[in-house]
């Protein structure tokens, strides 16, 4: 028996954000540096069109510079 309390359950928004962020990272659609930004924005429902554009531009720039591979 352990003295630790069980981890709190994720909300549906948190669970979905976690899954989406993981897939985007796995498919190299976002930079590792942008993972938390995406997760936080998805969970809070605060990502704007400009945020999505910035994430895409960051990923493309990283790919072109060879940063992610």
XYZ file of C-alpha atoms in Angstrom:
69
model
C 0.000 0.000 0.000
C 1.284 3.464 -0.827
C 0.730 6.772 0.893
C 0.284 8.629 -2.364
C -3.095 9.894 -3.422
C -4.198 8.822 -6.884
C -3.506 11.306 -9.652
C -6.503 13.508 -10.355
C -8.542 12.463 -13.355
C -8.146 14.548 -16.479
C -11.035 16.598 -17.727
C -12.290 15.726 -21.218
C -10.590 18.888 -22.543
C -7.291 17.954 -20.918
C -7.476 14.390 -22.215
C -8.229 15.523 -25.771
C -5.512 18.188 -25.659
C -3.028 15.579 -24.459
C -3.926 13.223 -27.322
C -3.872 15.932 -30.004
C -0.581 17.333 -28.753
C 0.962 13.859 -28.733
C -0.137 13.150 -32.315
C 1.089 16.537 -33.549
C 4.447 15.979 -31.860
C 4.717 12.391 -33.100
C 3.996 13.451 -36.686
C 6.422 16.398 -36.345
C 3.646 18.892 -37.037
C 4.843 21.075 -34.155
C 8.244 21.751 -32.635
C 8.969 20.206 -29.243
C 9.329 23.771 -27.940
C 5.707 24.498 -28.928
C 4.191 21.392 -27.347
C 3.198 23.079 -24.073
C 1.805 26.112 -25.910
C -0.443 23.866 -27.998
C -1.548 21.784 -25.020
C -2.336 24.831 -22.891
C -4.212 26.552 -25.707
C -6.268 23.466 -26.520
C -7.110 22.788 -22.892
C -8.177 26.365 -22.276
C -9.854 26.862 -25.639
C -7.709 29.925 -26.226
C -5.929 29.148 -29.506
C -6.677 31.740 -32.150
C -6.156 31.494 -35.892
C -2.954 33.475 -35.412
C -1.728 30.933 -32.856
C -2.296 28.065 -35.305
C -0.488 29.997 -38.038
C 2.462 30.687 -35.717
C 2.665 27.015 -34.718
C 2.631 25.961 -38.381
C 5.209 28.578 -39.373
C 7.486 27.529 -36.502
C 7.226 23.886 -37.560
C 7.954 24.687 -41.212
C 10.927 26.871 -40.321
C 12.304 24.139 -38.063
C 11.867 21.546 -40.791
C 13.608 23.733 -43.368
C 16.528 24.371 -41.029
C 16.778 20.688 -40.130
C 16.055 21.422 -36.469
C 13.556 18.606 -35.917
C 15.216 15.696 -37.668
